[in-house]
PDB file of C-alpha atoms in Angstrom:
ATOM      1  CA  UNK A   1      79.568  99.577 155.912  1.00 50.00           C
ATOM      2  CA  UNK A   2      83.253  99.288 155.409  1.00 52.00           C
ATOM      3  CA  UNK A   3      82.578  96.451 152.963  1.00 52.00           C
ATOM      4  CA  UNK A   4      80.350  98.692 150.799  1.00 54.00           C
ATOM      5  CA  UNK A   5      83.171 101.222 150.484  1.00 54.00           C
ATOM      6  CA  UNK A   6      85.599  98.573 149.255  1.00 52.00           C
ATOM      7  CA  UNK A   7      83.081  97.257 146.714  1.00 51.00           C
ATOM      8  CA  UNK A   8      82.320 100.776 145.475  1.00 55.00           C
ATOM      9  CA  UNK A   9      86.034 101.534 145.242  1.00 54.00           C
ATOM     10  CA  UNK A  10      86.710  98.385 143.222  1.00 55.00           C
ATOM     11  CA  UNK A  11      83.671  99.074 141.048  1.00 55.00           C
ATOM     12  CA  UNK A  12      84.963 102.599 140.365  1.00 58.00           C
ATOM     13  CA  UNK A  13      88.450 101.314 139.551  1.00 54.00           C
ATOM     14  CA  UNK A  14      87.000  98.717 137.190  1.00 53.00           C
ATOM     15  CA  UNK A  15      84.921 101.386 135.486  1.00 57.00           C
ATOM     16  CA  UNK A  16      87.931 103.674 135.069  1.00 52.00           C
ATOM     17  CA  UNK A  17      89.974 100.737 133.795  1.00 54.00           C
ATOM     18  CA  UNK A  18      87.321  99.752 131.230  1.00 49.00           C
ATOM     19  CA  UNK A  19      86.827 103.329 130.084  1.00 52.00           C
ATOM     20  CA  UNK A  20      90.600 103.679 129.682  1.00 52.00           C
ATOM     21  CA  UNK A  21      90.707 100.524 127.577  1.00 48.00           C
ATOM     22  CA  UNK A  22      87.891 101.775 125.351  1.00 49.00           C
ATOM     23  CA  UNK A  23      89.637 105.113 124.966  1.00 53.00           C
ATOM     24  CA  UNK A  24      92.948 103.495 124.051  1.00 49.00           C
ATOM     25  CA  UNK A  25      91.243 101.127 121.643  1.00 49.00           C
ATOM     26  CA  UNK A  26      89.692 104.136 119.930  1.00 52.00           C
ATOM     27  CA  UNK A  27      93.087 105.806 119.678  1.00 50.00           C
ATOM     28  CA  UNK A  28      94.864 102.862 118.101  1.00 45.00           C
ATOM     29  CA  UNK A  29      94.014 104.062 114.624  1.00 44.00           C
ATOM     30  CA  UNK A  30      95.760 107.326 115.459  1.00 46.00           C
ATOM     31  CA  UNK A  31      98.762 105.512 116.911  1.00 51.00           C
ATOM     32  CA  UNK A  32      98.998 102.811 114.239  1.00 46.00           C
ATOM     33  CA  UNK A  33      97.156 102.703 111.002  1.00 53.00           C
ATOM     34  CA  UNK A  34      97.382  99.899 108.504  1.00 52.00           C
ATOM     35  CA  UNK A  35      99.147 100.767 105.265  1.00 60.00           C
ATOM     36  CA  UNK A  36      96.783 102.345 102.822  1.00 77.00           C
ATOM     37  CA  UNK A  37      96.269 101.557  99.179  1.00 79.00           C
ATOM     38  CA  UNK A  38      97.981 103.942  96.799  1.00 83.00           C
ATOM     39  CA  UNK A  39      96.586 104.087  93.282  1.00 88.00           C
ATOM     40  CA  UNK A  40      99.794 105.756  92.019  1.00 91.00           C
ATOM     41  CA  UNK A  41     101.879 102.804  93.230  1.00 92.00           C
ATOM     42  CA  UNK A  42      99.415 100.322  91.781  1.00 93.00           C
ATOM     43  CA  UNK A  43      99.416 102.114  88.417  1.00 95.00           C
ATOM     44  CA  UNK A  44     103.211 102.397  88.358  1.00 96.00           C
ATOM     45  CA  UNK A  45     103.639  98.690  88.980  1.00 97.00           C
ATOM     46  CA  UNK A  46     100.981  97.622  86.481  1.00 96.00           C
ATOM     47  CA  UNK A  47     102.428  99.974  83.833  1.00 97.00           C
ATOM     48  CA  UNK A  48     105.977  98.806  84.497  1.00 97.00           C
ATOM     49  CA  UNK A  49     105.258  95.077  84.274  1.00 97.00           C
ATOM     50  CA  UNK A  50     104.490  94.928  80.521  1.00 97.00           C
ATOM     51  CA  UNK A  51     107.389  97.291  79.753  1.00 97.00           C
ATOM     52  CA  UNK A  52     109.822  94.898  81.419  1.00 98.00           C
ATOM     53  CA  UNK A  53     108.244  91.833  79.791  1.00 97.00           C
ATOM     54  CA  UNK A  54     108.554  93.429  76.351  1.00 96.00           C
ATOM     55  CA  UNK A  55     112.155  94.398  77.090  1.00 97.00           C
ATOM     56  CA  UNK A  56     112.929  90.815  78.085  1.00 97.00           C
ATOM     57  CA  UNK A  57     111.708  89.643  74.673  1.00 96.00           C
ATOM     58  CA  UNK A  58     114.554  91.631  73.141  1.00 96.00           C
ATOM     59  CA  UNK A  59     117.093  89.663  75.218  1.00 97.00           C
ATOM     60  CA  UNK A  60     116.723  86.834  72.696  1.00 96.00           C
ATOM     61  CA  UNK A  61     117.820  89.174  69.883  1.00 94.00           C
ATOM     62  CA  UNK A  62     121.211  90.339  68.762  1.00 91.00           C
ATOM     63  CA  UNK A  63     121.016  93.941  69.895  1.00 91.00           C
ATOM     64  CA  UNK A  64     120.813  94.830  73.560  1.00 92.00           C
ATOM     65  CA  UNK A  65     118.534  97.835  74.067  1.00 94.00           C
ATOM     66  CA  UNK A  66     120.723  99.770  76.503  1.00 96.00           C
ATOM     67  CA  UNK A  67     118.504 102.850  76.391  1.00 97.00           C
ATOM     68  CA  UNK A  68     115.462 100.826  77.342  1.00 97.00           C
ATOM     69  CA  UNK A  69     117.387  99.055  80.102  1.00 98.00           C
ATOM     70  CA  UNK A  70     118.393 102.421  81.552  1.00 98.00           C
ATOM     71  CA  UNK A  71     114.801 103.650  81.270  1.00 97.00           C
ATOM     72  CA  UNK A  72     113.575 100.621  83.235  1.00 98.00           C
ATOM     73  CA  UNK A  73     116.284 101.136  85.863  1.00 98.00           C
ATOM     74  CA  UNK A  74     115.257 104.753  86.229  1.00 98.00           C
ATOM     75  CA  UNK A  75     111.553 103.961  86.486  1.00 97.00           C
ATOM     76  CA  UNK A  76     112.128 101.221  89.077  1.00 98.00           C
ATOM     77  CA  UNK A  77     114.296 103.629  91.075  1.00 97.00           C
ATOM     78  CA  UNK A  78     111.539 106.259  90.917  1.00 97.00           C
ATOM     79  CA  UNK A  79     108.895 103.791  92.101  1.00 96.00           C
ATOM     80  CA  UNK A  80     111.221 102.683  94.894  1.00 95.00           C
ATOM     81  CA  UNK A  81     111.888 106.253  96.050  1.00 95.00           C
ATOM     82  CA  UNK A  82     108.192 107.081  95.951  1.00 94.00           C
ATOM     83  CA  UNK A  83     107.415 104.097  98.183  1.00 91.00           C
ATOM     84  CA  UNK A  84     110.350 104.817 100.481  1.00 92.00           C
ATOM     85  CA  UNK A  85     109.037 108.354 100.953  1.00 92.00           C
ATOM     86  CA  UNK A  86     105.841 106.965 102.474  1.00 88.00           C
ATOM     87  CA  UNK A  87     107.752 105.623 105.463  1.00 84.00           C
ATOM     88  CA  UNK A  88     106.866 102.428 107.269  1.00 82.00           C
ATOM     89  CA  UNK A  89     103.474 102.217 105.551  1.00 75.00           C
ATOM     90  CA  UNK A  90     105.039 101.091 102.297  1.00 80.00           C
ATOM     91  CA  UNK A  91     107.605  98.631 103.641  1.00 89.00           C
ATOM     92  CA  UNK A  92     105.990  95.550 102.077  1.00 89.00           C
ATOM     93  CA  UNK A  93     105.878  97.149  98.664  1.00 91.00           C
ATOM     94  CA  UNK A  94     109.438  98.460  99.072  1.00 93.00           C
ATOM     95  CA  UNK A  95     110.657  94.928  99.688  1.00 94.00           C
ATOM     96  CA  UNK A  96     108.875  93.670  96.593  1.00 95.00           C
ATOM     97  CA  UNK A  97     110.359  96.444  94.466  1.00 96.00           C
ATOM     98  CA  UNK A  98     113.831  95.609  95.796  1.00 97.00           C
ATOM     99  CA  UNK A  99     113.308  92.002  94.724  1.00 97.00           C
ATOM    100  CA  UNK A 100     112.252  93.128  91.244  1.00 98.00           C
ATOM    101  CA  UNK A 101     115.277  95.423  90.977  1.00 98.00           C
ATOM    102  CA  UNK A 102     117.676  92.630  91.980  1.00 98.00           C
ATOM    103  CA  UNK A 103     116.073  90.198  89.543  1.00 98.00           C
ATOM    104  CA  UNK A 104     116.198  92.739  86.747  1.00 98.00           C
ATOM    105  CA  UNK A 105     119.864  93.569  87.374  1.00 98.00           C
ATOM    106  CA  UNK A 106     120.757  89.870  87.586  1.00 98.00           C
ATOM    107  CA  UNK A 107     118.988  89.208  84.287  1.00 98.00           C
ATOM    108  CA  UNK A 108     120.595  92.179  82.528  1.00 98.00           C
ATOM    109  CA  UNK A 109     124.016  91.043  83.758  1.00 98.00           C
ATOM    110  CA  UNK A 110     123.293  87.506  82.546  1.00 97.00           C
ATOM    111  CA  UNK A 111     122.303  88.799  79.109  1.00 97.00           C
ATOM    112  CA  UNK A 112     125.355  91.067  78.851  1.00 96.00           C
ATOM    113  CA  UNK A 113     127.838  88.410  79.956  1.00 96.00           C
ATOM    114  CA  UNK A 114     126.362  85.332  78.282  1.00 96.00           C
ATOM    115  CA  UNK A 115     124.833  86.726  75.127  1.00 96.00           C
ATOM    116  CA  UNK A 116     121.449  86.094  73.569  1.00 97.00           C
ATOM    117  CA  UNK A 117     118.901  84.142  75.511  1.00 97.00           C
ATOM    118  CA  UNK A 118     117.446  81.006  73.977  1.00 97.00           C
ATOM    119  CA  UNK A 119     113.666  80.587  73.961  1.00 97.00           C
ATOM    120  CA  UNK A 120     113.566  78.342  77.049  1.00 97.00           C
ATOM    121  CA  UNK A 121     115.719  80.689  79.137  1.00 97.00           C
ATOM    122  CA  UNK A 122     113.709  83.667  77.920  1.00 97.00           C
ATOM    123  CA  UNK A 123     110.429  81.979  78.879  1.00 97.00           C
ATOM    124  CA  UNK A 124     111.759  81.096  82.344  1.00 98.00           C
ATOM    125  CA  UNK A 125     113.120  84.558  83.083  1.00 98.00           C
ATOM    126  CA  UNK A 126     109.984  86.273  81.772  1.00 97.00           C
ATOM    127  CA  UNK A 127     107.855  84.060  83.988  1.00 98.00           C
ATOM    128  CA  UNK A 128     110.016  84.831  87.030  1.00 98.00           C
ATOM    129  CA  UNK A 129     109.928  88.602  86.567  1.00 98.00           C
ATOM    130  CA  UNK A 130     106.206  88.492  85.766  1.00 98.00           C
ATOM    131  CA  UNK A 131     105.532  86.626  89.006  1.00 98.00           C
ATOM    132  CA  UNK A 132     107.650  89.117  90.957  1.00 97.00           C
ATOM    133  CA  UNK A 133     105.575  91.985  89.540  1.00 97.00           C
ATOM    134  CA  UNK A 134     102.361  90.077  90.252  1.00 97.00           C
ATOM    135  CA  UNK A 135     103.362  89.693  93.905  1.00 95.00           C
ATOM    136  CA  UNK A 136     104.203  93.396  94.203  1.00 95.00           C
ATOM    137  CA  UNK A 137     100.916  94.352  92.537  1.00 94.00           C
ATOM    138  CA  UNK A 138      98.999  91.977  94.803  1.00 92.00           C
ATOM    139  CA  UNK A 139     100.813  93.397  97.834  1.00 88.00           C
ATOM    140  CA  UNK A 140      99.549  96.854  96.928  1.00 87.00           C
ATOM    141  CA  UNK A 141      96.075  95.634  96.000  1.00 86.00           C
ATOM    142  CA  UNK A 142      95.667  93.933  99.393  1.00 85.00           C
ATOM    143  CA  UNK A 143      95.943  97.354 101.036  1.00 82.00           C
ATOM    144  CA  UNK A 144      92.790  98.461  99.272  1.00 77.00           C
ATOM    145  CA  UNK A 145      89.623  98.381 101.327  1.00 63.00           C
ATOM    146  CA  UNK A 146      86.437 100.028 100.117  1.00 59.00           C
ATOM    147  CA  UNK A 147      84.965 102.272 102.781  1.00 54.00           C
TER     148      UNK A 147
END
């Protein structure tokens, strides 16, 4: 008889343990949710990419388009702040935007200090910034999951 009580007690503990695990597993989405796709971020990045590529084309010319450079800086800062405002959910995209900002600033500095870009340098820098945007866009797109 004493043996039956021990078995029943262990069976009850196992049941409580399993039910607790199922409950906690169900709550994980409330405790941690994967980052969600944001169409505004995706649109901002896809709109910004061709603007920057077109601006880079002007780096091979005589005149530096300071107004356009400032407009790109502002827009990148706005995208960054928008992502930062989402908290931890946007950290991957924030990192990609930071990379783009650093690349852009490095390229603007290079153009200002060293003058016009030749066609080879222009092609290389355009490819680099394009790839950086592609990675950021892909990072956001990977968050998308049809439900």
